[in-house]
PDB file of C-alpha atoms and ligand atoms in Angstrom:
ATOM      1  CA  UNK A   1      13.073  -8.728  21.841  1.00 48.00           C
ATOM      2  CA  UNK A   2      10.246 -11.212  20.413  1.00 59.00           C
ATOM      3  CA  UNK A   3       9.600 -11.633  16.516  1.00 93.00           C
ATOM      4  CA  UNK A   4       6.969  -9.467  16.271  1.00 96.00           C
ATOM      5  CA  UNK A   5       8.904  -6.372  17.444  1.00 97.00           C
ATOM      6  CA  UNK A   6      11.354  -7.139  15.683  1.00 97.00           C
ATOM      7  CA  UNK A   7       9.683  -7.152  12.145  1.00 97.00           C
ATOM      8  CA  UNK A   8       7.550  -4.212  13.235  1.00 98.00           C
ATOM      9  CA  UNK A   9      11.583  -2.192  13.271  1.00 97.00           C
ATOM     10  CA  UNK A  10      12.624  -4.151  10.343  1.00 97.00           C
ATOM     11  CA  UNK A  11       9.948  -3.033   8.244  1.00 98.00           C
ATOM     12  CA  UNK A  12      11.641   0.198   6.105  1.00 98.00           C
ATOM     13  CA  UNK A  13      10.970   2.262   2.867  1.00 98.00           C
ATOM     14  CA  UNK A  14      13.183   0.164   0.596  1.00 98.00           C
ATOM     15  CA  UNK A  15      12.969   2.142  -3.084  1.00 98.00           C
ATOM     16  CA  UNK A  16      15.802   0.505  -4.643  1.00 98.00           C
ATOM     17  CA  UNK A  17      14.134  -3.116  -5.457  1.00 98.00           C
ATOM     18  CA  UNK A  18      14.753  -5.440  -8.466  1.00 98.00           C
ATOM     19  CA  UNK A  19      13.017  -8.174 -10.275  1.00 98.00           C
ATOM     20  CA  UNK A  20      15.329 -11.200  -8.961  1.00 98.00           C
ATOM     21  CA  UNK A  21      12.304 -13.496  -7.296  1.00 98.00           C
ATOM     22  CA  UNK A  22      12.622 -13.941  -3.734  1.00 98.00           C
ATOM     23  CA  UNK A  23       9.330 -15.791  -3.042  1.00 98.00           C
ATOM     24  CA  UNK A  24       7.211 -18.134  -5.042  1.00 98.00           C
ATOM     25  CA  UNK A  25       4.162 -15.863  -6.466  1.00 98.00           C
ATOM     26  CA  UNK A  26       2.069 -18.576  -4.621  1.00 98.00           C
ATOM     27  CA  UNK A  27       3.571 -17.411  -1.218  1.00 98.00           C
ATOM     28  CA  UNK A  28       2.751 -13.748  -2.110  1.00 98.00           C
ATOM     29  CA  UNK A  29      -0.560 -14.190  -2.626  1.00 98.00           C
ATOM     30  CA  UNK A  30      -0.910 -16.241   0.728  1.00 98.00           C
ATOM     31  CA  UNK A  31       1.010 -13.016   2.697  1.00 98.00           C
ATOM     32  CA  UNK A  32      -1.420 -10.609   0.991  1.00 99.00           C
ATOM     33  CA  UNK A  33      -4.304 -12.899   1.827  1.00 99.00           C
ATOM     34  CA  UNK A  34      -3.729 -13.346   5.396  1.00 98.00           C
ATOM     35  CA  UNK A  35      -2.987  -9.868   5.802  1.00 98.00           C
ATOM     36  CA  UNK A  36      -6.728  -9.073   4.334  1.00 98.00           C
ATOM     37  CA  UNK A  37      -8.161 -11.588   6.247  1.00 98.00           C
ATOM     38  CA  UNK A  38      -6.627 -11.284   9.775  1.00 98.00           C
ATOM     39  CA  UNK A  39      -7.090  -7.115   9.844  1.00 98.00           C
ATOM     40  CA  UNK A  40      -9.386  -5.954  11.927  1.00 98.00           C
ATOM     41  CA  UNK A  41     -12.281  -3.664  10.648  1.00 98.00           C
ATOM     42  CA  UNK A  42     -15.001  -1.232  12.106  1.00 97.00           C
ATOM     43  CA  UNK A  43     -18.387  -3.612  12.762  1.00 97.00           C
ATOM     44  CA  UNK A  44     -15.951  -6.431  11.074  1.00 98.00           C
ATOM     45  CA  UNK A  45     -17.377  -4.914   7.820  1.00 98.00           C
ATOM     46  CA  UNK A  46     -14.490  -6.205   5.478  1.00 98.00           C
ATOM     47  CA  UNK A  47     -14.200  -3.236   3.381  1.00 98.00           C
ATOM     48  CA  UNK A  48     -10.514  -3.978   2.302  1.00 99.00           C
ATOM     49  CA  UNK A  49      -9.763  -5.248  -1.207  1.00 99.00           C
ATOM     50  CA  UNK A  50      -6.012  -6.096  -2.501  1.00 99.00           C
ATOM     51  CA  UNK A  51      -5.177  -6.641  -5.999  1.00 98.00           C
ATOM     52  CA  UNK A  52      -1.451  -8.155  -6.855  1.00 99.00           C
ATOM     53  CA  UNK A  53       0.172  -7.571 -10.027  1.00 99.00           C
ATOM     54  CA  UNK A  54       3.199  -9.637 -10.740  1.00 98.00           C
ATOM     55  CA  UNK A  55       5.515  -9.717 -13.993  1.00 98.00           C
ATOM     56  CA  UNK A  56       3.987  -7.855 -17.002  1.00 98.00           C
ATOM     57  CA  UNK A  57       0.685  -6.819 -15.364  1.00 99.00           C
ATOM     58  CA  UNK A  58       3.090  -5.138 -12.443  1.00 98.00           C
ATOM     59  CA  UNK A  59       5.410  -3.511 -15.507  1.00 99.00           C
ATOM     60  CA  UNK A  60       1.766  -2.595 -17.091  1.00 98.00           C
ATOM     61  CA  UNK A  61       0.733  -0.428 -14.184  1.00 99.00           C
ATOM     62  CA  UNK A  62       4.153   1.675 -13.500  1.00 99.00           C
ATOM     63  CA  UNK A  63       3.589   2.007 -17.307  1.00 98.00           C
ATOM     64  CA  UNK A  64       0.262   3.875 -17.191  1.00 98.00           C
ATOM     65  CA  UNK A  65       1.135   6.067 -13.852  1.00 98.00           C
ATOM     66  CA  UNK A  66       4.259   7.522 -16.178  1.00 98.00           C
ATOM     67  CA  UNK A  67       1.855   8.121 -18.765  1.00 98.00           C
ATOM     68  CA  UNK A  68      -0.404   9.788 -16.571  1.00 98.00           C
ATOM     69  CA  UNK A  69       2.103  11.272 -14.674  1.00 98.00           C
ATOM     70  CA  UNK A  70       3.847  12.767 -18.441  1.00 98.00           C
ATOM     71  CA  UNK A  71       0.321  14.721 -19.010  1.00 97.00           C
ATOM     72  CA  UNK A  72       0.451  16.452 -15.584  1.00 97.00           C
ATOM     73  CA  UNK A  73       4.152  17.124 -14.569  1.00 97.00           C
ATOM     74  CA  UNK A  74       5.568  19.910 -16.734  1.00 97.00           C
ATOM     75  CA  UNK A  75       8.183  18.150 -19.218  1.00 96.00           C
ATOM     76  CA  UNK A  76      11.509  19.922 -18.259  1.00 96.00           C
ATOM     77  CA  UNK A  77      10.849  18.838 -14.394  1.00 92.00           C
ATOM     78  CA  UNK A  78      10.015  15.124 -15.710  1.00 98.00           C
ATOM     79  CA  UNK A  79      13.435  13.605 -15.290  1.00 98.00           C
ATOM     80  CA  UNK A  80      13.232  12.935 -11.791  1.00 97.00           C
ATOM     81  CA  UNK A  81       9.697  11.489 -11.935  1.00 97.00           C
ATOM     82  CA  UNK A  82      10.884   9.061 -14.362  1.00 98.00           C
ATOM     83  CA  UNK A  83      13.568   7.771 -12.480  1.00 98.00           C
ATOM     84  CA  UNK A  84      11.243   7.189  -9.912  1.00 98.00           C
ATOM     85  CA  UNK A  85       8.613   5.636 -12.014  1.00 98.00           C
ATOM     86  CA  UNK A  86      11.449   3.655 -13.295  1.00 98.00           C
ATOM     87  CA  UNK A  87      12.773   2.793  -9.932  1.00 98.00           C
ATOM     88  CA  UNK A  88       9.191   0.948  -8.882  1.00 98.00           C
ATOM     89  CA  UNK A  89       8.911  -0.743 -12.182  1.00 98.00           C
ATOM     90  CA  UNK A  90      12.178  -2.217 -11.669  1.00 98.00           C
ATOM     91  CA  UNK A  91      10.277  -3.826  -8.626  1.00 99.00           C
ATOM     92  CA  UNK A  92       8.961  -7.486  -8.780  1.00 99.00           C
ATOM     93  CA  UNK A  93       5.328  -6.816  -7.860  1.00 99.00           C
ATOM     94  CA  UNK A  94       2.817  -4.160  -6.769  1.00 99.00           C
ATOM     95  CA  UNK A  95      -0.329  -4.854  -4.299  1.00 99.00           C
ATOM     96  CA  UNK A  96      -2.848  -2.510  -5.118  1.00 99.00           C
ATOM     97  CA  UNK A  97      -4.708  -1.761  -1.989  1.00 99.00           C
ATOM     98  CA  UNK A  98      -8.804  -0.538  -2.224  1.00 99.00           C
ATOM     99  CA  UNK A  99     -11.841  -0.069  -0.091  1.00 99.00           C
ATOM    100  CA  UNK A 100     -15.175  -1.016  -1.054  1.00 99.00           C
ATOM    101  CA  UNK A 101     -17.744   1.663  -0.986  1.00 98.00           C
ATOM    102  CA  UNK A 102     -20.777  -0.261  -1.144  1.00 98.00           C
ATOM    103  CA  UNK A 103     -19.301  -1.694   1.878  1.00 98.00           C
ATOM    104  CA  UNK A 104     -19.018   1.495   3.350  1.00 98.00           C
ATOM    105  CA  UNK A 105     -22.511   2.997   2.002  1.00 98.00           C
ATOM    106  CA  UNK A 106     -24.127  -0.065   3.620  1.00 98.00           C
ATOM    107  CA  UNK A 107     -22.694   0.696   7.266  1.00 98.00           C
ATOM    108  CA  UNK A 108     -23.880   4.458   6.938  1.00 98.00           C
ATOM    109  CA  UNK A 109     -26.932   3.265   6.059  1.00 98.00           C
ATOM    110  CA  UNK A 110     -27.327   0.614   8.631  1.00 97.00           C
ATOM    111  CA  UNK A 111     -25.628   2.696  11.446  1.00 97.00           C
ATOM    112  CA  UNK A 112     -26.685   6.312  10.676  1.00 97.00           C
ATOM    113  CA  UNK A 113     -25.221   7.719  13.907  1.00 97.00           C
ATOM    114  CA  UNK A 114     -21.886   6.797  12.858  1.00 96.00           C
ATOM    115  CA  UNK A 115     -22.340   8.050   9.243  1.00 98.00           C
ATOM    116  CA  UNK A 116     -19.627  10.305   9.396  1.00 98.00           C
ATOM    117  CA  UNK A 117     -16.944   8.003  10.931  1.00 98.00           C
ATOM    118  CA  UNK A 118     -17.108   5.069   8.465  1.00 98.00           C
ATOM    119  CA  UNK A 119     -15.257   6.272   5.480  1.00 98.00           C
ATOM    120  CA  UNK A 120     -12.293   7.296   8.208  1.00 98.00           C
ATOM    121  CA  UNK A 121     -12.594   4.048   9.404  1.00 98.00           C
ATOM    122  CA  UNK A 122     -12.469   2.554   6.350  1.00 98.00           C
ATOM    123  CA  UNK A 123      -9.464   4.307   5.490  1.00 98.00           C
ATOM    124  CA  UNK A 124      -7.773   3.458   8.916  1.00 98.00           C
ATOM    125  CA  UNK A 125      -8.244  -0.138   8.515  1.00 98.00           C
ATOM    126  CA  UNK A 126      -6.710  -0.296   4.767  1.00 99.00           C
ATOM    127  CA  UNK A 127      -3.670   1.341   6.625  1.00 99.00           C
ATOM    128  CA  UNK A 128      -3.469  -1.311   8.756  1.00 99.00           C
ATOM    129  CA  UNK A 129      -3.675  -4.190   6.323  1.00 99.00           C
ATOM    130  CA  UNK A 130      -1.343  -2.227   4.315  1.00 99.00           C
ATOM    131  CA  UNK A 131       1.445  -2.376   7.417  1.00 99.00           C
ATOM    132  CA  UNK A 132       0.432  -6.102   7.852  1.00 98.00           C
ATOM    133  CA  UNK A 133       1.512  -6.401   4.090  1.00 98.00           C
ATOM    134  CA  UNK A 134       4.348  -4.091   4.010  1.00 98.00           C
ATOM    135  CA  UNK A 135       5.949  -5.841   7.354  1.00 98.00           C
ATOM    136  CA  UNK A 136       4.968  -9.505   6.040  1.00 98.00           C
ATOM    137  CA  UNK A 137       6.693  -8.678   2.851  1.00 98.00           C
ATOM    138  CA  UNK A 138       9.561  -7.579   4.652  1.00 98.00           C
ATOM    139  CA  UNK A 139       9.779 -10.698   6.941  1.00 97.00           C
ATOM    140  CA  UNK A 140       9.693 -12.867   3.628  1.00 98.00           C
ATOM    141  CA  UNK A 141      12.858 -10.876   2.536  1.00 98.00           C
ATOM    142  CA  UNK A 142      11.410  -8.584  -0.065  1.00 98.00           C
ATOM    143  CA  UNK A 143      11.845  -4.870   0.276  1.00 98.00           C
ATOM    144  CA  UNK A 144       8.407  -2.271  -0.384  1.00 99.00           C
ATOM    145  CA  UNK A 145       7.457   1.254  -0.511  1.00 99.00           C
ATOM    146  CA  UNK A 146       4.382   3.012   0.003  1.00 99.00           C
ATOM    147  CA  UNK A 147       2.814   5.289  -2.967  1.00 99.00           C
ATOM    148  CA  UNK A 148       0.179   7.043  -3.844  1.00 98.00           C
ATOM    149  CA  UNK A 149      -0.679   8.059  -7.411  1.00 98.00           C
ATOM    150  CA  UNK A 150      -4.518   7.738  -7.105  1.00 98.00           C
ATOM    151  CA  UNK A 151      -6.491   9.542  -7.932  1.00 98.00           C
ATOM    152  CA  UNK A 152      -4.494  10.594 -11.060  1.00 98.00           C
ATOM    153  CA  UNK A 153      -4.046   6.738 -12.141  1.00 98.00           C
ATOM    154  CA  UNK A 154      -7.514   5.297 -10.924  1.00 98.00           C
ATOM    155  CA  UNK A 155      -9.473   4.976 -14.437  1.00 98.00           C
ATOM    156  CA  UNK A 156      -6.861   3.814 -16.097  1.00 98.00           C
ATOM    157  CA  UNK A 157      -6.137   0.980 -13.474  1.00 98.00           C
ATOM    158  CA  UNK A 158      -9.804   0.575 -13.339  1.00 98.00           C
ATOM    159  CA  UNK A 159     -10.640  -0.219 -17.151  1.00 98.00           C
ATOM    160  CA  UNK A 160      -6.904  -2.190 -17.180  1.00 98.00           C
ATOM    161  CA  UNK A 161      -7.593  -4.542 -14.684  1.00 98.00           C
ATOM    162  CA  UNK A 162     -11.601  -4.641 -14.414  1.00 98.00           C
ATOM    163  CA  UNK A 163     -11.808  -3.252 -10.956  1.00 98.00           C
ATOM    164  CA  UNK A 164     -15.211  -2.890 -10.037  1.00 98.00           C
ATOM    165  CA  UNK A 165     -17.017   0.441  -9.448  1.00 98.00           C
ATOM    166  CA  UNK A 166     -17.115   0.357  -5.883  1.00 98.00           C
ATOM    167  CA  UNK A 167     -13.667  -0.471  -5.288  1.00 99.00           C
ATOM    168  CA  UNK A 168     -11.722   2.805  -4.470  1.00 98.00           C
ATOM    169  CA  UNK A 169      -7.803   3.126  -5.007  1.00 99.00           C
ATOM    170  CA  UNK A 170      -6.195   3.828  -1.488  1.00 99.00           C
ATOM    171  CA  UNK A 171      -2.555   3.324  -2.366  1.00 99.00           C
ATOM    172  CA  UNK A 172       0.125   0.927  -4.196  1.00 99.00           C
ATOM    173  CA  UNK A 173       2.962  -1.020  -2.768  1.00 99.00           C
ATOM    174  CA  UNK A 174       5.702  -2.028  -5.346  1.00 99.00           C
ATOM    175  CA  UNK A 175       7.907  -4.215  -4.044  1.00 99.00           C
ATOM    176  CA  UNK A 176      10.977  -6.638  -5.175  1.00 99.00           C
ATOM    177  CA  UNK A 177      14.388  -8.032  -3.910  1.00 98.00           C
ATOM    178  CA  UNK A 178      16.223  -4.958  -1.538  1.00 98.00           C
ATOM    179  CA  UNK A 179      18.852  -3.763  -4.001  1.00 98.00           C
ATOM    180  CA  UNK A 180      19.920  -0.886  -1.701  1.00 98.00           C
ATOM    181  CA  UNK A 181      19.037  -0.692   1.909  1.00 97.00           C
ATOM    182  CA  UNK A 182      16.739   2.168   3.755  1.00 98.00           C
ATOM    183  CA  UNK A 183      17.812   5.845   4.163  1.00 96.00           C
ATOM    184  CA  UNK A 184      18.901   6.857   8.053  1.00 97.00           C
ATOM    185  CA  UNK A 185      15.692   7.567   9.759  1.00 97.00           C
ATOM    186  CA  UNK A 186      15.470  10.023  12.298  1.00 98.00           C
ATOM    187  CA  UNK A 187      13.227   9.811  15.762  1.00 98.00           C
ATOM    188  CA  UNK A 188      11.655  12.858  17.403  1.00 98.00           C
ATOM    189  CA  UNK A 189      12.002  11.985  20.865  1.00 98.00           C
ATOM    190  CA  UNK A 190       9.386   9.404  22.119  1.00 98.00           C
ATOM    191  CA  UNK A 191       9.310  11.008  25.946  1.00 98.00           C
ATOM    192  CA  UNK A 192       7.553  14.198  23.667  1.00 98.00           C
ATOM    193  CA  UNK A 193       4.942  11.444  21.722  1.00 98.00           C
ATOM    194  CA  UNK A 194       3.960   9.040  24.816  1.00 98.00           C
ATOM    195  CA  UNK A 195       2.668  10.200  28.196  1.00 98.00           C
ATOM    196  CA  UNK A 196       1.883   7.892  30.607  1.00 98.00           C
ATOM    197  CA  UNK A 197      -0.136   9.271  33.620  1.00 98.00           C
ATOM    198  CA  UNK A 198      -0.399   6.775  36.788  1.00 98.00           C
TER     199      UNK A 198
HETATM  200  C1  FMN B 201       0.339   7.178   5.268  1.00 63.46           C
HETATM  201  C2  FMN B 201       1.631   6.929   4.868  1.00 63.46           C
HETATM  202  C3  FMN B 201       1.684   7.510   3.861  1.00 63.46           C
HETATM  203  C4  FMN B 201       2.795   7.560   2.484  1.00 63.46           C
HETATM  204  N1  FMN B 201       2.903   7.456   1.621  1.00 63.46           N
HETATM  205  C5  FMN B 201       4.514   7.682   1.047  1.00 63.46           C
HETATM  206  C6  FMN B 201       4.182   7.952  -0.475  1.00 63.46           C
HETATM  207  O1  FMN B 201       3.035   8.650  -0.950  1.00 63.46           O
HETATM  208  N2  FMN B 201       5.322   7.906  -1.242  1.00 63.46           N
HETATM  209  C7  FMN B 201       6.660   7.303  -0.179  1.00 63.46           C
HETATM  210  O2  FMN B 201       7.729   7.447  -1.004  1.00 63.46           O
HETATM  211  N3  FMN B 201       6.150   7.041   0.927  1.00 63.46           N
HETATM  212  C8  FMN B 201       5.190   7.388   1.624  1.00 63.46           C
HETATM  213  N4  FMN B 201       5.356   6.786   2.746  1.00 63.46           N
HETATM  214  C9  FMN B 201       6.638   6.297   3.403  1.00 63.46           C
HETATM  215  C10 FMN B 201       6.784   7.200   4.641  1.00 63.46           C
HETATM  216  O3  FMN B 201       7.361   8.339   3.810  1.00 63.46           O
HETATM  217  C11 FMN B 201       7.768   6.465   5.785  1.00 63.46           C
HETATM  218  O4  FMN B 201       6.989   5.452   6.053  1.00 63.46           O
HETATM  219  C12 FMN B 201       8.449   7.118   6.392  1.00 63.46           C
HETATM  220  O5  FMN B 201       9.500   8.296   5.766  1.00 63.46           O
HETATM  221  C13 FMN B 201       9.446   6.364   7.647  1.00 63.46           C
HETATM  222  O6  FMN B 201      10.481   5.529   6.583  1.00 63.46           O
HETATM  223  P1  FMN B 201      10.427   4.075   6.727  1.00 63.46           P
HETATM  224  O7  FMN B 201       9.100   3.882   5.861  1.00 63.46           O
HETATM  225  O8  FMN B 201      11.860   3.721   6.234  1.00 63.46           O
HETATM  226  O9  FMN B 201      10.229   3.243   8.237  1.00 63.46           O
HETATM  227  C14 FMN B 201       3.945   6.911   3.280  1.00 63.46           C
HETATM  228  C15 FMN B 201       3.701   6.486   4.845  1.00 63.46           C
HETATM  229  C16 FMN B 201       2.597   6.487   5.514  1.00 63.46           C
HETATM  230  C17 FMN B 201       2.732   5.862   6.783  1.00 63.46           C
END
């Protein structure tokens, strides 16, 4: 199996992560920059944006998320939610994925025929970036998951890290040294999902 196929297969959701360093902060930055630079976008619009939170900044994100959830989750059910937040906070860092809505709007104005498609394509492109980052982190020996506490945390995140108004938060990816393996994964019969006609 070539490295590419192996990398795709080895990327998994790793929930139990620790703060123990695995690669340098510079390497983490390099991985995210690589993914954002080389992942395709519709019309090569390059609407993807990312912020990497490390150390105390990472901790702050999960404190903010915990506080925001506390306001909407009933107190008697908060235990499991808080445990989950602690699990993510136990990690080394988080990548925040955004899409710049100014770019999307610009495309809609420039190409009215495709106006409805641009927000969809922007999200698709963000998903591609997320997959590249997720797979690359895994290849570097880190474990990560994909989380969606937006839009609940949008305002606090924007205020804390001075996020431009046009950047829409799409996903959060906490990562760290894997401290427990991924769970079992079931696969639907592939012949029901892929058809070939020739
Ligand atoms: C678009 C998308 C959204 C997801 N959202 C979440 C999420 O909000 N929280 C979470 O824990 N996992 C989330 N996941 C992870 C999936 O549950 C996970 O990838 C899937 O069960 C397969 O497991 P694997 O990642 O170990 O291969 C998401 C995955 C995708 C592709």
